[in-house]
Amino acid sequence: MRAILATPALVDTELPEPVHGPHDLLVRIEAVAVNPIDTKLRAAVREGDPPRQLGWDAAGVVAATGERVSRFRVGDAVMFAGDAGRAGCNAEAVLVDGRLVGRRPPRLSWAEAAAVPLTGLTAWEALFERLGLDPTGGTGRGRSLLILGGAGGVGSIAIQLARRAGAVVIASASRPKSAAWVRELGADHVVDHHQPLAPQLAALGFETVDRIANFSDTDAYWEVMAELIAPLGSIVAIVGNRRPLDLNRLKAKSVTFAWEFMFTRSQFQTADMGLQGEILDRLAQLFEAGELRPTLGRTLSPINAANLEIAHAQLASGSTVGKIALVGWG
């Protein structure tokens, strides 16, 4: 089968087709999407290291199922992010634990579906498991939520989920294109994260905000988050800190701070690992019903090392709006 490996350069190669285990699906890949984890793990591959098969966002067709799999059959169209501890999805056929897999909504193209899993799971877990928003909108309606990094992959779906949950969404975006994008997705207000945030929020009528979802740089915004968060508020972040964080800045306000890492369940094989498959199925239902819109920003074709290099470079530029996906093997 065709595959793309990081050596650290990206190279096209041929590999044997993998053999599935009892919990696995063997999936024929139709489309893949890229995420910061790809460029971070690629940067860790040094000359002389074993090649790494990257990619943790995909949509494809089930080709075989393990004996312990009951949710899927051969021929099902699926989408998944998978497990960062296993070979990624940048190959024609990959293995993934069936408990981490959701059904592809027929309404979405292969590329649109491939752009959903990693960011969709991250946004869902961040908002509903870490910040305590209600996915049905039954409680907390009208509470304010500041999303830092609103135009990126996670922010793009988080805006939609948060609005559906009843939050008043303030999204950060620094360029006219990204500001227009977050407004289209449903942000109630837009602030420029390249300018001081407190005066912009005050002008909008917010001296503090009830919740903050930082999908950008944790270190860069630590002090301003401590300033802006309301007493008894909650903060979630997804980007690891490079310097020590002063948690005492949150103490007087009794603020809750939480990390969100989408791969926690698969990495530690938690008892509730199957929730990720269930969340993806719920997201699929929302996309199919038209309650969520795709967050795909750019599509490249075919899936090969040259196009994956283009996608990685654009992602690293920090100016990406929405997700980048590759479709078809040519």
mmCIF file of C-alpha atoms in Angstrom:
data_model
loop_
_atom_site.group_PDB
_atom_site.id
_atom_site.type_symbol
_atom_site.label_atom_id
_atom_site.label_comp_id
_atom_site.label_asym_id
_atom_site.label_seq_id
_atom_site.Cartn_x
_atom_site.Cartn_y
_atom_site.Cartn_z
ATOM 1 C CA MET A 1 0.000 0.000 0.000
ATOM 2 C CA ARG A 2 1.063 3.609 -0.538
ATOM 3 C CA ALA A 3 2.083 5.608 2.522
ATOM 4 C CA ILE A 4 3.836 8.842 3.479
ATOM 5 C CA LEU A 5 6.585 8.775 6.114
ATOM 6 C CA ALA A 6 8.400 11.537 7.992
ATOM 7 C CA THR A 7 12.168 10.941 7.876
ATOM 8 C CA PRO A 8 12.144 14.010 8.849
ATOM 9 C CA ALA A 9 11.453 14.967 5.215
ATOM 10 C CA LEU A 10 8.097 13.695 3.956
ATOM 11 C CA VAL A 11 8.572 10.819 1.512
ATOM 12 C CA ASP A 12 6.232 8.630 -0.528
ATOM 13 C CA THR A 13 6.798 4.922 0.046
ATOM 14 C CA GLU A 14 5.213 1.453 -0.098
ATOM 15 C CA LEU A 15 4.430 -0.519 3.074
ATOM 16 C CA PRO A 16 2.816 -3.882 3.831
ATOM 17 C CA GLU A 17 -0.867 -3.662 4.704
ATOM 18 C CA PRO A 18 -1.315 -3.913 8.504
ATOM 19 C CA VAL A 19 -3.081 -6.843 10.193
ATOM 20 C CA HIS A 20 -5.954 -5.930 12.509
ATOM 21 C CA GLY A 21 -6.330 -6.963 16.153
ATOM 22 C CA PRO A 22 -9.536 -7.879 18.014
ATOM 23 C CA HIS A 23 -10.657 -4.263 18.697
ATOM 24 C CA ASP A 24 -9.411 -2.853 15.392
ATOM 25 C CA LEU A 25 -10.912 -1.628 12.174
ATOM 26 C CA LEU A 26 -8.866 -1.742 8.992
ATOM 27 C CA VAL A 27 -9.894 1.414 7.141
ATOM 28 C CA ARG A 28 -9.217 2.310 3.494
ATOM 29 C CA ILE A 29 -8.371 6.014 3.639
ATOM 30 C CA GLU A 30 -10.230 8.399 1.324
ATOM 31 C CA ALA A 31 -9.138 11.702 2.892
ATOM 32 C CA VAL A 32 -6.882 13.006 5.657
ATOM 33 C CA ALA A 33 -6.579 16.346 7.450
ATOM 34 C CA VAL A 34 -3.610 17.976 9.154
ATOM 35 C CA ASN A 35 -3.230 19.320 12.683
ATOM 36 C CA PRO A 36 -0.482 20.918 14.805
ATOM 37 C CA ILE A 37 0.353 17.503 16.285
ATOM 38 C CA ASP A 38 1.599 16.463 12.824
ATOM 39 C CA THR A 39 4.120 19.266 12.563
ATOM 40 C CA LYS A 40 5.183 18.907 16.218
ATOM 41 C CA LEU A 41 5.834 15.162 15.944
ATOM 42 C CA ARG A 42 7.502 15.602 12.574
ATOM 43 C CA ALA A 43 9.899 18.147 14.119
ATOM 44 C CA ALA A 44 10.863 15.525 16.701
ATOM 45 C CA VAL A 45 12.028 13.075 13.998
ATOM 46 C CA ARG A 46 15.801 13.509 13.595
ATOM 47 C CA GLU A 47 18.160 12.244 10.927
ATOM 48 C CA GLY A 48 18.794 8.578 11.636
ATOM 49 C CA ASP A 49 15.574 8.095 13.633
ATOM 50 C CA PRO A 50 13.077 5.453 12.485
ATOM 51 C CA PRO A 51 10.584 6.959 9.994
ATOM 52 C CA ARG A 52 7.225 8.011 11.455
ATOM 53 C CA GLN A 53 3.809 7.563 9.856
ATOM 54 C CA LEU A 54 1.945 10.700 10.904
ATOM 55 C CA GLY A 55 -1.667 11.827 10.568
ATOM 56 C CA TRP A 56 -4.520 11.719 13.072
ATOM 57 C CA ASP A 57 -7.589 12.864 11.159
ATOM 58 C CA ALA A 58 -9.154 10.668 8.500
ATOM 59 C CA ALA A 59 -12.261 9.472 6.728
ATOM 60 C CA GLY A 60 -12.556 6.214 4.851
ATOM 61 C CA VAL A 61 -14.281 2.855 4.397
ATOM 62 C CA VAL A 62 -14.075 -0.129 6.730
ATOM 63 C CA ALA A 63 -12.259 -3.002 4.969
ATOM 64 C CA ALA A 64 -12.062 -5.469 7.883
ATOM 65 C CA THR A 65 -13.148 -5.692 11.528
ATOM 66 C CA GLY A 66 -11.683 -7.387 14.584
ATOM 67 C CA GLU A 67 -13.614 -10.058 16.474
ATOM 68 C CA ARG A 68 -14.410 -7.671 19.371
ATOM 69 C CA VAL A 69 -15.863 -4.949 17.120
ATOM 70 C CA SER A 70 -19.669 -4.777 17.056
ATOM 71 C CA ARG A 71 -20.480 -1.185 15.988
ATOM 72 C CA PHE A 72 -19.200 -1.395 12.411
ATOM 73 C CA ARG A 73 -19.297 -3.662 9.379
ATOM 74 C CA VAL A 74 -17.224 -3.919 6.234
ATOM 75 C CA GLY A 75 -18.271 -1.151 3.848
ATOM 76 C CA ASP A 76 -19.228 1.400 6.525
ATOM 77 C CA ALA A 77 -18.053 4.962 5.922
ATOM 78 C CA VAL A 78 -16.271 6.243 9.027
ATOM 79 C CA MET A 79 -14.185 9.100 10.436
ATOM 80 C CA PHE A 80 -11.652 9.087 13.265
ATOM 81 C CA ALA A 81 -8.612 10.719 14.880
ATOM 82 C CA GLY A 82 -7.305 7.545 16.487
ATOM 83 C CA ASP A 83 -4.339 7.035 18.797
ATOM 84 C CA ALA A 84 -1.102 9.058 18.622
ATOM 85 C CA GLY A 85 0.763 6.029 19.934
ATOM 86 C CA ARG A 86 0.020 4.052 16.756
ATOM 87 C CA ALA A 87 0.836 4.584 13.097
ATOM 88 C CA GLY A 88 -1.114 7.550 11.749
ATOM 89 C CA CYS A 89 -3.526 7.797 8.846
ATOM 90 C CA ASN A 90 -1.153 8.953 6.106
ATOM 91 C CA ALA A 91 -1.435 5.634 4.278
ATOM 92 C CA GLU A 92 -3.925 3.880 2.022
ATOM 93 C CA ALA A 93 -4.979 1.504 4.819
ATOM 94 C CA VAL A 94 -4.648 2.028 8.584
ATOM 95 C CA LEU A 95 -5.653 0.342 11.819
ATOM 96 C CA VAL A 96 -7.723 2.131 14.450
ATOM 97 C CA ASP A 97 -9.434 0.928 17.617
ATOM 98 C CA GLY A 98 -13.130 0.746 16.741
ATOM 99 C CA ARG A 99 -14.089 2.415 20.024
ATOM 100 C CA LEU A 100 -12.484 5.647 18.796
ATOM 101 C CA VAL A 101 -14.367 5.733 15.495
ATOM 102 C CA GLY A 102 -17.561 7.497 14.414
ATOM 103 C CA ARG A 103 -19.774 7.256 11.371
ATOM 104 C CA ARG A 104 -19.168 9.664 8.507
ATOM 105 C CA PRO A 105 -22.219 11.896 7.974
ATOM 106 C CA PRO A 106 -23.387 11.340 4.369
ATOM 107 C CA ARG A 107 -23.976 15.070 4.010
ATOM 108 C CA LEU A 108 -20.224 15.729 4.227
ATOM 109 C CA SER A 109 -17.657 15.024 1.524
ATOM 110 C CA TRP A 110 -14.682 12.816 2.347
ATOM 111 C CA ALA A 111 -12.482 15.891 2.834
ATOM 112 C CA GLU A 112 -15.069 17.653 5.024
ATOM 113 C CA ALA A 113 -15.480 14.536 7.158
ATOM 114 C CA ALA A 114 -11.714 14.077 7.566
ATOM 115 C CA ALA A 115 -11.541 17.604 8.981
ATOM 116 C CA VAL A 116 -13.955 16.799 11.828
ATOM 117 C CA PRO A 117 -12.544 14.223 14.290
ATOM 118 C CA LEU A 118 -9.521 15.692 16.098
ATOM 119 C CA THR A 119 -10.838 19.231 16.330
ATOM 120 C CA GLY A 120 -14.402 18.095 16.942
ATOM 121 C CA LEU A 121 -13.382 15.842 19.829
ATOM 122 C CA THR A 122 -11.069 18.494 21.276
ATOM 123 C CA ALA A 123 -13.744 21.184 21.137
ATOM 124 C CA TRP A 124 -16.445 18.890 22.563
ATOM 125 C CA GLU A 125 -14.298 17.684 25.460
ATOM 126 C CA ALA A 126 -12.998 21.191 26.179
ATOM 127 C CA LEU A 127 -16.435 22.805 26.285
ATOM 128 C CA PHE A 128 -18.589 20.090 27.789
ATOM 129 C CA GLU A 129 -16.212 18.026 29.914
ATOM 130 C CA ARG A 130 -13.702 20.689 31.053
ATOM 131 C CA LEU A 131 -15.710 23.942 31.105
ATOM 132 C CA GLY A 132 -19.024 22.377 32.067
ATOM 133 C CA LEU A 133 -21.187 23.757 29.265
ATOM 134 C CA ASP A 134 -24.336 21.763 28.536
ATOM 135 C CA PRO A 135 -24.359 20.370 24.968
ATOM 136 C CA THR A 136 -28.155 20.579 24.911
ATOM 137 C CA GLY A 137 -28.162 24.244 25.993
ATOM 138 C CA GLY A 138 -30.284 23.409 29.011
ATOM 139 C CA THR A 139 -28.130 25.219 31.594
ATOM 140 C CA GLY A 140 -25.722 28.135 31.534
ATOM 141 C CA ARG A 141 -27.540 29.917 28.727
ATOM 142 C CA GLY A 142 -26.341 33.474 28.303
ATOM 143 C CA ARG A 143 -23.002 32.956 30.092
ATOM 144 C CA SER A 144 -19.995 34.511 28.347
ATOM 145 C CA LEU A 145 -17.231 32.476 26.708
ATOM 146 C CA LEU A 146 -14.004 33.947 25.313
ATOM 147 C CA ILE A 147 -12.430 31.709 22.643
ATOM 148 C CA LEU A 148 -8.770 32.498 21.928
ATOM 149 C CA GLY A 149 -7.799 31.246 18.481
ATOM 150 C CA GLY A 150 -11.314 31.340 17.107
ATOM 151 C CA ALA A 151 -10.451 30.932 13.416
ATOM 152 C CA GLY A 152 -8.321 27.803 13.807
ATOM 153 C CA GLY A 153 -9.518 24.242 13.475
ATOM 154 C CA VAL A 154 -10.606 23.742 17.096
ATOM 155 C CA GLY A 155 -11.982 27.249 17.454
ATOM 156 C CA SER A 156 -14.031 26.936 14.280
ATOM 157 C CA ILE A 157 -16.094 24.054 15.621
ATOM 158 C CA ALA A 158 -16.031 25.260 19.244
ATOM 159 C CA ILE A 159 -17.753 28.497 18.236
ATOM 160 C CA GLN A 160 -20.615 26.530 16.717
ATOM 161 C CA LEU A 161 -20.942 24.098 19.618
ATOM 162 C CA ALA A 162 -20.807 26.898 22.190
ATOM 163 C CA ARG A 163 -23.489 28.926 20.420
ATOM 164 C CA ARG A 164 -25.678 25.845 20.219
ATOM 165 C CA ALA A 165 -25.122 25.381 23.981
ATOM 166 C CA GLY A 166 -26.410 28.900 24.615
ATOM 167 C CA ALA A 167 -23.154 30.692 25.417
ATOM 168 C CA VAL A 168 -22.454 34.272 24.388
ATOM 169 C CA VAL A 169 -19.353 33.699 22.263
ATOM 170 C CA ILE A 170 -16.533 36.227 21.991
ATOM 171 C CA ALA A 171 -13.957 34.917 19.502
ATOM 172 C CA SER A 172 -10.489 36.244 18.836
ATOM 173 C CA ALA A 173 -9.309 36.828 15.265
ATOM 174 C CA SER A 174 -6.698 39.264 13.983
ATOM 175 C CA ARG A 175 -7.236 39.528 10.214
ATOM 176 C CA PRO A 176 -10.318 40.639 8.226
ATOM 177 C CA LYS A 177 -10.596 37.161 6.647
ATOM 178 C CA SER A 178 -10.443 35.321 9.962
ATOM 179 C CA ALA A 179 -12.776 37.826 11.636
ATOM 180 C CA ALA A 180 -15.336 37.313 8.868
ATOM 181 C CA TRP A 181 -14.956 33.540 9.232
ATOM 182 C CA VAL A 182 -15.704 33.459 12.967
ATOM 183 C CA ARG A 183 -18.702 35.727 12.486
ATOM 184 C CA GLU A 184 -20.035 33.374 9.814
ATOM 185 C CA LEU A 185 -19.681 30.509 12.285
ATOM 186 C CA GLY A 186 -21.818 32.346 14.825
ATOM 187 C CA ALA A 187 -19.525 34.359 17.098
ATOM 188 C CA ASP A 188 -21.521 37.087 18.841
ATOM 189 C CA HIS A 189 -18.479 39.343 19.135
ATOM 190 C CA VAL A 190 -14.954 39.420 17.689
ATOM 191 C CA VAL A 191 -11.819 40.796 19.351
ATOM 192 C CA ASP A 192 -8.315 41.219 17.923
ATOM 193 C CA HIS A 193 -5.818 39.141 19.907
ATOM 194 C CA HIS A 194 -2.949 41.281 18.565
ATOM 195 C CA GLN A 195 -4.374 44.208 20.550
ATOM 196 C CA PRO A 196 -4.996 44.475 24.335
ATOM 197 C CA LEU A 197 -8.049 42.366 25.086
ATOM 198 C CA ALA A 198 -9.350 44.035 28.265
ATOM 199 C CA PRO A 199 -10.276 47.374 26.621
ATOM 200 C CA GLN A 200 -11.942 45.599 23.697
ATOM 201 C CA LEU A 201 -14.032 43.446 26.031
ATOM 202 C CA ALA A 202 -14.921 46.450 28.192
ATOM 203 C CA ALA A 203 -16.132 48.280 25.090
ATOM 204 C CA LEU A 204 -18.411 45.312 24.419
ATOM 205 C CA GLY A 205 -19.749 45.439 27.980
ATOM 206 C CA PHE A 206 -17.642 42.648 29.499
ATOM 207 C CA GLU A 207 -15.408 43.578 32.438
ATOM 208 C CA THR A 208 -14.839 39.835 32.941
ATOM 209 C CA VAL A 209 -15.935 36.629 31.191
ATOM 210 C CA ASP A 210 -17.399 33.494 32.750
ATOM 211 C CA ARG A 211 -15.311 31.007 30.774
ATOM 212 C CA ILE A 212 -12.200 31.059 28.610
ATOM 213 C CA ALA A 213 -11.204 28.441 26.028
ATOM 214 C CA ASN A 214 -7.596 29.022 24.985
ATOM 215 C CA PHE A 215 -6.929 27.227 21.708
ATOM 216 C CA SER A 216 -3.820 29.324 21.098
ATOM 217 C CA ASP A 217 -0.756 30.067 23.262
ATOM 218 C CA THR A 218 -1.138 29.298 26.979
ATOM 219 C CA ASP A 219 1.976 31.207 28.106
ATOM 220 C CA ALA A 220 1.203 34.316 26.062
ATOM 221 C CA TYR A 221 -2.292 34.697 27.505
ATOM 222 C CA TRP A 222 -1.824 33.454 31.075
ATOM 223 C CA GLU A 223 -1.723 36.872 32.737
ATOM 224 C CA VAL A 224 -4.534 38.351 30.659
ATOM 225 C CA MET A 225 -6.700 35.250 31.293
ATOM 226 C CA ALA A 226 -6.139 35.634 35.028
ATOM 227 C CA GLU A 227 -7.204 39.262 34.715
ATOM 228 C CA LEU A 228 -10.275 38.670 32.552
ATOM 229 C CA ILE A 229 -11.772 35.534 34.082
ATOM 230 C CA ALA A 230 -14.718 36.127 36.418
ATOM 231 C CA PRO A 231 -14.713 34.907 40.022
ATOM 232 C CA LEU A 232 -15.676 31.206 40.101
ATOM 233 C CA GLY A 233 -14.977 31.036 36.396
ATOM 234 C CA SER A 234 -13.302 28.282 34.365
ATOM 235 C CA ILE A 235 -10.395 28.175 31.912
ATOM 236 C CA VAL A 236 -9.358 25.382 29.550
ATOM 237 C CA ALA A 237 -6.178 25.255 27.455
ATOM 238 C CA ILE A 238 -4.863 22.826 24.846
ATOM 239 C CA VAL A 239 -1.294 24.075 24.193
ATOM 240 C CA GLY A 240 1.353 22.998 26.696
ATOM 241 C CA ASN A 241 3.207 25.705 28.595
ATOM 242 C CA ARG A 242 6.903 26.419 27.982
ATOM 243 C CA ARG A 243 7.417 28.235 31.289
ATOM 244 C CA PRO A 244 5.976 27.664 34.784
ATOM 245 C CA LEU A 245 2.408 28.943 35.179
ATOM 246 C CA ASP A 246 1.583 30.897 38.328
ATOM 247 C CA LEU A 247 -1.596 29.176 39.495
ATOM 248 C CA ASN A 248 -1.765 31.585 42.435
ATOM 249 C CA ARG A 249 -3.032 34.160 39.928
ATOM 250 C CA LEU A 250 -6.299 32.193 39.906
ATOM 251 C CA LYS A 251 -6.583 31.451 43.634
ATOM 252 C CA ALA A 252 -8.382 34.547 44.937
ATOM 253 C CA LYS A 253 -11.128 34.101 42.332
ATOM 254 C CA SER A 254 -11.459 30.333 42.945
ATOM 255 C CA VAL A 255 -10.989 29.768 39.223
ATOM 256 C CA THR A 256 -10.913 26.262 37.767
ATOM 257 C CA PHE A 257 -8.104 25.569 35.275
ATOM 258 C CA ALA A 258 -8.060 22.404 33.152
ATOM 259 C CA TRP A 259 -6.000 20.939 30.344
ATOM 260 C CA GLU A 260 -7.665 19.301 27.367
ATOM 261 C CA PHE A 261 -5.734 16.636 25.453
ATOM 262 C CA MET A 262 -7.806 14.651 22.993
ATOM 263 C CA PHE A 263 -5.450 11.651 23.074
ATOM 264 C CA THR A 264 -5.720 11.085 26.839
ATOM 265 C CA ARG A 265 -8.385 8.389 26.523
ATOM 266 C CA SER A 266 -6.515 6.389 23.885
ATOM 267 C CA GLN A 267 -3.079 6.891 25.455
ATOM 268 C CA PHE A 268 -4.188 5.577 28.850
ATOM 269 C CA GLN A 269 -6.850 3.169 27.562
ATOM 270 C CA THR A 270 -9.371 4.689 29.957
ATOM 271 C CA ALA A 271 -12.499 2.773 30.882
ATOM 272 C CA ASP A 272 -14.618 5.345 29.027
ATOM 273 C CA MET A 273 -12.504 5.330 25.844
ATOM 274 C CA GLY A 274 -15.585 4.439 23.825
ATOM 275 C CA LEU A 275 -17.022 7.882 24.565
ATOM 276 C CA GLN A 276 -14.918 9.254 21.721
ATOM 277 C CA GLY A 277 -16.752 7.088 19.208
ATOM 278 C CA GLU A 278 -20.047 8.209 20.731
ATOM 279 C CA ILE A 279 -19.048 11.885 20.561
ATOM 280 C CA LEU A 280 -18.101 11.503 16.893
ATOM 281 C CA ASP A 281 -21.490 9.916 16.216
ATOM 282 C CA ARG A 282 -23.213 12.849 17.937
ATOM 283 C CA LEU A 283 -21.184 15.300 15.891
ATOM 284 C CA ALA A 284 -22.113 13.361 12.744
ATOM 285 C CA GLN A 285 -25.797 13.695 13.625
ATOM 286 C CA LEU A 286 -25.408 17.456 14.081
ATOM 287 C CA PHE A 287 -23.627 17.826 10.736
ATOM 288 C CA GLU A 288 -26.211 15.648 9.013
ATOM 289 C CA ALA A 289 -29.026 17.754 10.489
ATOM 290 C CA GLY A 290 -27.345 20.944 9.271
ATOM 291 C CA GLU A 291 -26.865 22.215 12.829
ATOM 292 C CA LEU A 292 -23.093 22.371 12.330
ATOM 293 C CA ARG A 293 -21.292 23.540 9.206
ATOM 294 C CA PRO A 294 -18.025 22.039 7.919
ATOM 295 C CA THR A 295 -14.827 23.757 9.028
ATOM 296 C CA LEU A 296 -12.760 22.760 5.988
ATOM 297 C CA GLY A 297 -10.826 25.745 4.664
ATOM 298 C CA ARG A 298 -8.640 24.222 1.921
ATOM 299 C CA THR A 299 -8.466 20.913 0.016
ATOM 300 C CA LEU A 300 -5.428 19.468 -1.783
ATOM 301 C CA SER A 301 -5.365 16.440 -4.087
ATOM 302 C CA PRO A 302 -4.031 13.801 -4.332
ATOM 303 C CA ILE A 303 -2.713 12.498 -1.012
ATOM 304 C CA ASN A 304 1.060 12.459 -1.455
ATOM 305 C CA ALA A 305 4.223 13.788 0.160
ATOM 306 C CA ALA A 306 4.349 16.942 -1.968
ATOM 307 C CA ASN A 307 0.820 18.047 -1.071
ATOM 308 C CA LEU A 308 1.275 17.053 2.561
ATOM 309 C CA GLU A 309 4.376 19.271 2.612
ATOM 310 C CA ILE A 310 2.254 22.177 1.357
ATOM 311 C CA ALA A 311 -0.354 21.509 4.060
ATOM 312 C CA HIS A 312 2.277 21.335 6.814
ATOM 313 C CA ALA A 313 3.850 24.609 5.652
ATOM 314 C CA GLN A 314 0.516 26.411 5.630
ATOM 315 C CA LEU A 315 -0.343 25.066 9.070
ATOM 316 C CA ALA A 316 3.026 26.194 10.438
ATOM 317 C CA SER A 317 2.487 29.699 9.053
ATOM 318 C CA GLY A 318 -0.115 30.371 11.740
ATOM 319 C CA SER A 319 -2.468 32.010 9.251
ATOM 320 C CA THR A 320 -4.729 29.028 8.540
ATOM 321 C CA VAL A 321 -8.490 29.601 8.548
ATOM 322 C CA GLY A 322 -10.386 26.380 9.237
ATOM 323 C CA LYS A 323 -8.899 22.972 8.417
ATOM 324 C CA ILE A 324 -6.688 21.687 5.584
ATOM 325 C CA ALA A 325 -7.452 18.286 4.058
ATOM 326 C CA LEU A 326 -6.015 16.041 1.341
ATOM 327 C CA VAL A 327 -8.290 13.759 -0.668
ATOM 328 C CA GLY A 328 -7.769 10.802 -3.036
ATOM 329 C CA TRP A 329 -4.643 8.802 -3.854
ATOM 330 C CA GLY A 330 -4.466 9.718 -7.538
#
